[in-house]
Amino acid sequence: MTAAGHRIAVQQVAGAGRRSRSLELILQLEERRAPRSLLRPAAPLAATAGQGNHDLTIDLTGRSAHGHAPVLTVDFEGQRELAAGLAAMLAGGVRPTLTARLNGVAVAEARPMIGDRVWLSRAASELCASAITLIEMCVTRFAAGKLLPLATPIPLAPQRHGRDLIWRYLPHLVAGLGKRALGRLGGNRPFYWRTAHRLIEGPGIAEGPDSSNVPFSELADDGKRFYADPFVFEWRDRLYLFVEEYPYALGRGIISVAECRPDGRMEAPRAVLEEPHHLSYPQVFAHDGEVYMIPESSSGNELVLYRAEHFPHAWVREAVLVEGKKLNDMTLLIRDDRFWLFGSEQRGEGSASDTMVVYAAKALAGPWSPHPMNPVLIDRRAARPGGPFILTADGRTLLPLQDGTEVYGGGLGIAELTVLSDNEVQFGPVRPVVPGEAWARKGIHTLSRSGRLEVVDSCG
């Protein structure tokens, strides 16, 4: 917050900071699994004197009385105490919710995505990281005069005792480890994706429940790699499918392309772009007579614009759009001669898939600036894009969004972008995309279409 220009004063509260014995036991048990968990005690912040009256009190103890300044608090699953909130999370199936309250009134929510549902120390790191981001989001909106009560009030839940945690944790851990062991015995691969395609006439998945019943054909692989993150691009009356190709022996993604023949058959993918770090999500588009690509390259801590030197097989770096950030699946929208990028950002120990950020520029090559209301939202159901924007015939702007409620890649929804300005970004409700007879796999993860060619992917 100091980097954002806020002046901070720290005050220690007598009697605060007592640790739950149940939580201490769990941390000892999991020390080798998550030695750097954010649950572990950190050095206390030194108290600093404030200069005059302050505008906002951020209470991390649950013990501050309301003074002349509004008080911001965060509770977890409706619980003021962390250990009680963790117990409530385990009881509810590890679908956590954080609520920020201003003088007791709910003003913001966060629904973190949990990557490791077995080891509590790892899950709690993602929760703590989301709490930090939620506070940052609230402070930004408070300073802008936009921190308003939620449309639907969220009352505090009946308060649990922290001792409940250990009795929820032990059966949860045993069940989780047992499930993993059974998966290994069954020969489950750590991760595997399937990409599929079809030619259709008329409405497709984006328009509503899939009623065409035209079956998808899987993009064949040789068992030594998988294909994921499919994007369709039409160029000079020919249809191309760009994908992430992940050779297991290489251990990172590269970008490949296959041409779709007029009869719907897909050629074998050929590699066209490789970097020392992982690449995926190959969003290809045309602008001013040139063809460009913005793939995901978060593991390289950069977002890069590539230009096709010889389409579709030769690409060159055109510009680095954003440096020093772990941005995921950044998705381009061009509107009113402005360029916008929507995607998720991994912050600290948080998830890569639950925090949406937006960037804007007046030119494709930049400079790109973060939206002043970043992060826009924290929601495992609606923060990470799952394909290009969809511009409908009636003028709506829709964005496929990944739903990581159960697992990464477990589902997809579509939401309308209702407000986009230099001061605000808002989406409407998410409409879930449910696999139908044409694609009855686990769940859709990416959706893309151009002309008659529609493509999807899913995990497992």
PDB file of C-alpha atoms in Angstrom, residues 110-299:
ATOM      1  CA  ALA A 110     -13.183 -12.944  -2.327  1.00  0.00           C
ATOM      2  CA  ARG A 111     -13.603 -16.544  -3.422  1.00  0.00           C
ATOM      3  CA  PRO A 112     -10.042 -17.915  -3.566  1.00  0.00           C
ATOM      4  CA  MET A 113      -9.149 -20.911  -5.690  1.00  0.00           C
ATOM      5  CA  ILE A 114      -7.460 -23.690  -3.744  1.00  0.00           C
ATOM      6  CA  GLY A 115      -4.834 -25.647  -5.649  1.00  0.00           C
ATOM      7  CA  ASP A 116      -3.940 -28.181  -2.941  1.00  0.00           C
ATOM      8  CA  ARG A 117      -7.009 -29.429  -1.088  1.00  0.00           C
ATOM      9  CA  VAL A 118      -5.117 -31.987   0.997  1.00  0.00           C
ATOM     10  CA  TRP A 119      -2.379 -30.095   2.850  1.00  0.00           C
ATOM     11  CA  LEU A 120      -3.943 -27.314   4.894  1.00  0.00           C
ATOM     12  CA  SER A 121      -0.737 -25.262   5.134  1.00  0.00           C
ATOM     13  CA  ARG A 122      -0.636 -24.910   1.356  1.00  0.00           C
ATOM     14  CA  ALA A 123      -4.341 -24.151   1.040  1.00  0.00           C
ATOM     15  CA  ALA A 124      -4.124 -21.561   3.791  1.00  0.00           C
ATOM     16  CA  SER A 125      -1.253 -19.792   2.012  1.00  0.00           C
ATOM     17  CA  GLU A 126      -3.571 -19.171  -0.928  1.00  0.00           C
ATOM     18  CA  LEU A 127      -6.259 -17.981   1.474  1.00  0.00           C
ATOM     19  CA  CYS A 128      -3.913 -15.558   3.229  1.00  0.00           C
ATOM     20  CA  ALA A 129      -2.649 -14.238  -0.112  1.00  0.00           C
ATOM     21  CA  SER A 130      -6.254 -13.602  -1.176  1.00  0.00           C
ATOM     22  CA  ALA A 131      -6.937 -11.805   2.100  1.00  0.00           C
ATOM     23  CA  ILE A 132      -3.999  -9.484   1.395  1.00  0.00           C
ATOM     24  CA  THR A 133      -5.285  -8.817  -2.127  1.00  0.00           C
ATOM     25  CA  LEU A 134      -8.829  -8.263  -0.830  1.00  0.00           C
ATOM     26  CA  ILE A 135      -7.569  -5.618   1.602  1.00  0.00           C
ATOM     27  CA  GLU A 136      -5.621  -3.957  -1.217  1.00  0.00           C
ATOM     28  CA  MET A 137      -8.750  -3.957  -3.401  1.00  0.00           C
ATOM     29  CA  CYS A 138     -10.835  -2.418  -0.612  1.00  0.00           C
ATOM     30  CA  VAL A 139      -8.282   0.304   0.128  1.00  0.00           C
ATOM     31  CA  THR A 140      -8.147   1.228  -3.574  1.00  0.00           C
ATOM     32  CA  ARG A 141     -11.925   1.470  -3.796  1.00  0.00           C
ATOM     33  CA  PHE A 142     -12.207   3.302  -0.473  1.00  0.00           C
ATOM     34  CA  ALA A 143      -9.747   5.957  -1.660  1.00  0.00           C
ATOM     35  CA  ALA A 144     -11.755   6.344  -4.886  1.00  0.00           C
ATOM     36  CA  GLY A 145     -15.069   6.602  -3.042  1.00  0.00           C
ATOM     37  CA  LYS A 146     -16.269   3.310  -4.552  1.00  0.00           C
ATOM     38  CA  LEU A 147     -16.281   0.973  -1.541  1.00  0.00           C
ATOM     39  CA  LEU A 148     -20.037   0.456  -1.278  1.00  0.00           C
ATOM     40  CA  PRO A 149     -22.198  -2.125   0.520  1.00  0.00           C
ATOM     41  CA  LEU A 150     -22.785  -5.355  -1.382  1.00  0.00           C
ATOM     42  CA  ALA A 151     -26.187  -5.713  -3.019  1.00  0.00           C
ATOM     43  CA  THR A 152     -26.875  -8.812  -0.921  1.00  0.00           C
ATOM     44  CA  PRO A 153     -25.915  -8.431   2.758  1.00  0.00           C
ATOM     45  CA  ILE A 154     -23.732 -11.191   4.212  1.00  0.00           C
ATOM     46  CA  PRO A 155     -24.247 -11.728   7.943  1.00  0.00           C
ATOM     47  CA  LEU A 156     -21.580 -13.196  10.175  1.00  0.00           C
ATOM     48  CA  ALA A 157     -22.056 -16.901  10.836  1.00  0.00           C
ATOM     49  CA  PRO A 158     -22.486 -18.335  14.340  1.00  0.00           C
ATOM     50  CA  GLN A 159     -18.967 -18.295  15.751  1.00  0.00           C
ATOM     51  CA  ARG A 160     -17.136 -21.627  16.055  1.00  0.00           C
ATOM     52  CA  HIS A 161     -14.361 -22.523  18.457  1.00  0.00           C
ATOM     53  CA  GLY A 162     -10.858 -22.994  17.052  1.00  0.00           C
ATOM     54  CA  ARG A 163     -10.669 -26.401  18.730  1.00  0.00           C
ATOM     55  CA  ASP A 164     -13.043 -27.718  16.053  1.00  0.00           C
ATOM     56  CA  LEU A 165     -10.245 -27.464  13.497  1.00  0.00           C
ATOM     57  CA  ILE A 166      -8.250 -30.545  14.494  1.00  0.00           C
ATOM     58  CA  TRP A 167     -11.362 -32.768  14.418  1.00  0.00           C
ATOM     59  CA  ARG A 168     -12.243 -31.533  10.932  1.00  0.00           C
ATOM     60  CA  TYR A 169      -8.654 -31.721   9.719  1.00  0.00           C
ATOM     61  CA  LEU A 170      -7.761 -35.329  10.550  1.00  0.00           C
ATOM     62  CA  PRO A 171     -10.537 -37.087   8.537  1.00  0.00           C
ATOM     63  CA  HIS A 172     -10.049 -34.546   5.730  1.00  0.00           C
ATOM     64  CA  LEU A 173      -6.318 -35.358   5.514  1.00  0.00           C
ATOM     65  CA  VAL A 174      -6.849 -39.136   5.583  1.00  0.00           C
ATOM     66  CA  ALA A 175      -9.517 -38.960   2.864  1.00  0.00           C
ATOM     67  CA  GLY A 176      -7.383 -36.689   0.681  1.00  0.00           C
ATOM     68  CA  LEU A 177      -4.258 -38.837   0.930  1.00  0.00           C
ATOM     69  CA  GLY A 178      -6.311 -41.953   0.236  1.00  0.00           C
ATOM     70  CA  LYS A 179      -7.805 -40.429  -2.895  1.00  0.00           C
ATOM     71  CA  ARG A 180      -4.363 -39.485  -4.186  1.00  0.00           C
ATOM     72  CA  ALA A 181      -3.015 -42.975  -3.513  1.00  0.00           C
ATOM     73  CA  LEU A 182      -5.892 -44.569  -5.406  1.00  0.00           C
ATOM     74  CA  GLY A 183      -5.264 -42.235  -8.322  1.00  0.00           C
ATOM     75  CA  ARG A 184      -1.606 -43.250  -8.507  1.00  0.00           C
ATOM     76  CA  LEU A 185      -2.524 -46.934  -8.341  1.00  0.00           C
ATOM     77  CA  GLY A 186      -4.971 -46.369 -11.174  1.00  0.00           C
ATOM     78  CA  GLY A 187      -2.225 -44.930 -13.350  1.00  0.00           C
ATOM     79  CA  ASN A 188      -3.604 -41.384 -13.446  1.00  0.00           C
ATOM     80  CA  ARG A 189      -1.304 -38.897 -15.116  1.00  0.00           C
ATOM     81  CA  PRO A 190      -0.603 -35.729 -13.114  1.00  0.00           C
ATOM     82  CA  PHE A 191      -2.305 -33.684 -15.818  1.00  0.00           C
ATOM     83  CA  TYR A 192      -3.682 -34.399 -19.259  1.00  0.00           C
ATOM     84  CA  TRP A 193      -5.782 -32.317 -21.637  1.00  0.00           C
ATOM     85  CA  ARG A 194      -7.888 -33.102 -24.680  1.00  0.00           C
ATOM     86  CA  THR A 195      -8.640 -30.681 -27.520  1.00  0.00           C
ATOM     87  CA  ALA A 196     -11.584 -31.229 -29.834  1.00  0.00           C
ATOM     88  CA  HIS A 197     -13.069 -29.535 -32.892  1.00  0.00           C
ATOM     89  CA  ARG A 198     -16.137 -29.585 -35.116  1.00  0.00           C
ATOM     90  CA  LEU A 199     -17.716 -27.754 -38.053  1.00  0.00           C
ATOM     91  CA  ILE A 200     -21.222 -26.468 -37.377  1.00  0.00           C
ATOM     92  CA  GLU A 201     -23.787 -24.144 -38.895  1.00  0.00           C
ATOM     93  CA  GLY A 202     -25.701 -21.656 -36.784  1.00  0.00           C
ATOM     94  CA  PRO A 203     -25.535 -21.245 -32.992  1.00  0.00           C
ATOM     95  CA  GLY A 204     -22.868 -23.035 -30.978  1.00  0.00           C
ATOM     96  CA  ILE A 205     -21.902 -23.400 -27.344  1.00  0.00           C
ATOM     97  CA  ALA A 206     -21.557 -19.656 -26.721  1.00  0.00           C
ATOM     98  CA  GLU A 207     -25.165 -18.965 -27.689  1.00  0.00           C
ATOM     99  CA  GLY A 208     -26.669 -21.273 -25.068  1.00  0.00           C
ATOM    100  CA  PRO A 209     -27.270 -24.959 -24.427  1.00  0.00           C
ATOM    101  CA  ASP A 210     -25.695 -26.915 -27.273  1.00  0.00           C
ATOM    102  CA  SER A 211     -28.593 -28.246 -29.333  1.00  0.00           C
ATOM    103  CA  SER A 212     -26.730 -28.980 -32.570  1.00  0.00           C
ATOM    104  CA  ASN A 213     -25.584 -32.454 -31.433  1.00  0.00           C
ATOM    105  CA  VAL A 214     -22.802 -32.304 -34.025  1.00  0.00           C
ATOM    106  CA  PRO A 215     -20.100 -34.427 -32.375  1.00  0.00           C
ATOM    107  CA  PHE A 216     -16.621 -33.139 -31.687  1.00  0.00           C
ATOM    108  CA  SER A 217     -13.546 -34.899 -33.037  1.00  0.00           C
ATOM    109  CA  GLU A 218     -10.530 -35.113 -30.751  1.00  0.00           C
ATOM    110  CA  LEU A 219      -7.202 -33.743 -31.910  1.00  0.00           C
ATOM    111  CA  ALA A 220      -5.093 -36.893 -31.832  1.00  0.00           C
ATOM    112  CA  ASP A 221      -1.863 -37.051 -29.861  1.00  0.00           C
ATOM    113  CA  ASP A 222       0.802 -39.758 -29.644  1.00  0.00           C
ATOM    114  CA  GLY A 223       0.674 -40.196 -25.865  1.00  0.00           C
ATOM    115  CA  LYS A 224       3.943 -38.289 -25.478  1.00  0.00           C
ATOM    116  CA  ARG A 225       2.254 -34.884 -25.391  1.00  0.00           C
ATOM    117  CA  PHE A 226      -1.104 -33.222 -24.999  1.00  0.00           C
ATOM    118  CA  TYR A 227      -2.800 -30.316 -26.742  1.00  0.00           C
ATOM    119  CA  ALA A 228      -4.709 -27.608 -24.868  1.00  0.00           C
ATOM    120  CA  ASP A 229      -5.832 -23.956 -24.987  1.00  0.00           C
ATOM    121  CA  PRO A 230      -7.201 -24.095 -28.560  1.00  0.00           C
ATOM    122  CA  PHE A 231      -7.710 -20.856 -30.513  1.00  0.00           C
ATOM    123  CA  VAL A 232      -9.268 -20.636 -33.968  1.00  0.00           C
ATOM    124  CA  PHE A 233      -8.028 -18.037 -36.449  1.00  0.00           C
ATOM    125  CA  GLU A 234      -9.277 -17.462 -39.996  1.00  0.00           C
ATOM    126  CA  TRP A 235      -6.855 -15.933 -42.470  1.00  0.00           C
ATOM    127  CA  ARG A 236      -7.363 -15.521 -46.205  1.00  0.00           C
ATOM    128  CA  ASP A 237     -10.307 -17.930 -46.244  1.00  0.00           C
ATOM    129  CA  ARG A 238      -8.381 -20.676 -44.451  1.00  0.00           C
ATOM    130  CA  LEU A 239      -9.012 -21.886 -40.903  1.00  0.00           C
ATOM    131  CA  TYR A 240      -6.176 -22.543 -38.458  1.00  0.00           C
ATOM    132  CA  LEU A 241      -6.125 -24.086 -35.001  1.00  0.00           C
ATOM    133  CA  PHE A 242      -3.437 -22.788 -32.632  1.00  0.00           C
ATOM    134  CA  VAL A 243      -2.793 -24.815 -29.474  1.00  0.00           C
ATOM    135  CA  GLU A 244      -0.485 -25.236 -26.543  1.00  0.00           C
ATOM    136  CA  GLU A 245       1.530 -28.389 -27.189  1.00  0.00           C
ATOM    137  CA  TYR A 246       3.010 -29.911 -24.048  1.00  0.00           C
ATOM    138  CA  PRO A 247       5.636 -32.623 -24.721  1.00  0.00           C
ATOM    139  CA  TYR A 248       6.122 -34.486 -21.441  1.00  0.00           C
ATOM    140  CA  ALA A 249       9.830 -34.961 -22.136  1.00  0.00           C
ATOM    141  CA  LEU A 250      10.323 -31.215 -22.591  1.00  0.00           C
ATOM    142  CA  GLY A 251       8.375 -30.285 -19.470  1.00  0.00           C
ATOM    143  CA  ARG A 252       6.969 -27.000 -20.765  1.00  0.00           C
ATOM    144  CA  GLY A 253       4.480 -25.780 -23.336  1.00  0.00           C
ATOM    145  CA  ILE A 254       5.202 -24.625 -26.863  1.00  0.00           C
ATOM    146  CA  ILE A 255       2.835 -23.208 -29.479  1.00  0.00           C
ATOM    147  CA  SER A 256       1.753 -25.323 -32.443  1.00  0.00           C
ATOM    148  CA  VAL A 257      -0.650 -24.875 -35.349  1.00  0.00           C
ATOM    149  CA  ALA A 258      -2.805 -27.157 -37.475  1.00  0.00           C
ATOM    150  CA  GLU A 259      -4.837 -26.231 -40.540  1.00  0.00           C
ATOM    151  CA  CYS A 260      -8.453 -27.338 -40.767  1.00  0.00           C
ATOM    152  CA  ARG A 261      -9.357 -28.758 -44.160  1.00  0.00           C
ATOM    153  CA  PRO A 262     -12.680 -27.843 -45.798  1.00  0.00           C
ATOM    154  CA  ASP A 263     -14.140 -31.245 -44.865  1.00  0.00           C
ATOM    155  CA  GLY A 264     -13.368 -30.664 -41.170  1.00  0.00           C
ATOM    156  CA  ARG A 265     -10.327 -32.922 -40.922  1.00  0.00           C
ATOM    157  CA  MET A 266      -7.451 -31.420 -38.965  1.00  0.00           C
ATOM    158  CA  GLU A 267      -3.836 -31.680 -40.043  1.00  0.00           C
ATOM    159  CA  ALA A 268      -1.215 -32.773 -37.514  1.00  0.00           C
ATOM    160  CA  PRO A 269      -0.044 -29.811 -35.394  1.00  0.00           C
ATOM    161  CA  ARG A 270       3.392 -28.358 -36.118  1.00  0.00           C
ATOM    162  CA  ALA A 271       5.452 -26.367 -33.613  1.00  0.00           C
ATOM    163  CA  VAL A 272       5.767 -22.674 -34.506  1.00  0.00           C
ATOM    164  CA  LEU A 273       6.934 -20.897 -31.332  1.00  0.00           C
ATOM    165  CA  GLU A 274       9.152 -21.946 -28.433  1.00  0.00           C
ATOM    166  CA  GLU A 275      10.804 -20.056 -25.580  1.00  0.00           C
ATOM    167  CA  PRO A 276      12.991 -21.181 -22.653  1.00  0.00           C
ATOM    168  CA  HIS A 277       9.871 -20.882 -20.472  1.00  0.00           C
ATOM    169  CA  HIS A 278       6.350 -22.286 -20.717  1.00  0.00           C
ATOM    170  CA  LEU A 279       4.005 -20.917 -23.394  1.00  0.00           C
ATOM    171  CA  SER A 280       0.263 -21.492 -23.698  1.00  0.00           C
ATOM    172  CA  TYR A 281      -3.040 -19.747 -24.544  1.00  0.00           C
ATOM    173  CA  PRO A 282      -2.042 -18.697 -28.103  1.00  0.00           C
ATOM    174  CA  GLN A 283      -4.431 -15.829 -28.840  1.00  0.00           C
ATOM    175  CA  VAL A 284      -3.915 -14.994 -32.529  1.00  0.00           C
ATOM    176  CA  PHE A 285      -5.544 -11.963 -34.158  1.00  0.00           C
ATOM    177  CA  ALA A 286      -5.182  -9.555 -37.078  1.00  0.00           C
ATOM    178  CA  HIS A 287      -4.640  -5.807 -36.799  1.00  0.00           C
ATOM    179  CA  ASP A 288      -3.776  -3.272 -39.505  1.00  0.00           C
ATOM    180  CA  GLY A 289      -3.024  -6.014 -42.023  1.00  0.00           C
ATOM    181  CA  GLU A 290      -0.618  -7.905 -39.765  1.00  0.00           C
ATOM    182  CA  VAL A 291      -1.148 -11.093 -37.753  1.00  0.00           C
ATOM    183  CA  TYR A 292      -0.150 -11.083 -34.087  1.00  0.00           C
ATOM    184  CA  MET A 293      -0.114 -13.479 -31.159  1.00  0.00           C
ATOM    185  CA  ILE A 294      -0.216 -12.843 -27.404  1.00  0.00           C
ATOM    186  CA  PRO A 295       0.475 -16.183 -25.684  1.00  0.00           C
ATOM    187  CA  GLU A 296       0.635 -16.711 -21.957  1.00  0.00           C
ATOM    188  CA  SER A 297       4.204 -16.547 -20.668  1.00  0.00           C
ATOM    189  CA  SER A 298       3.698 -15.955 -16.951  1.00  0.00           C
ATOM    190  CA  SER A 299       6.557 -18.273 -15.979  1.00  0.00           C
TER     191      SER A 299
END
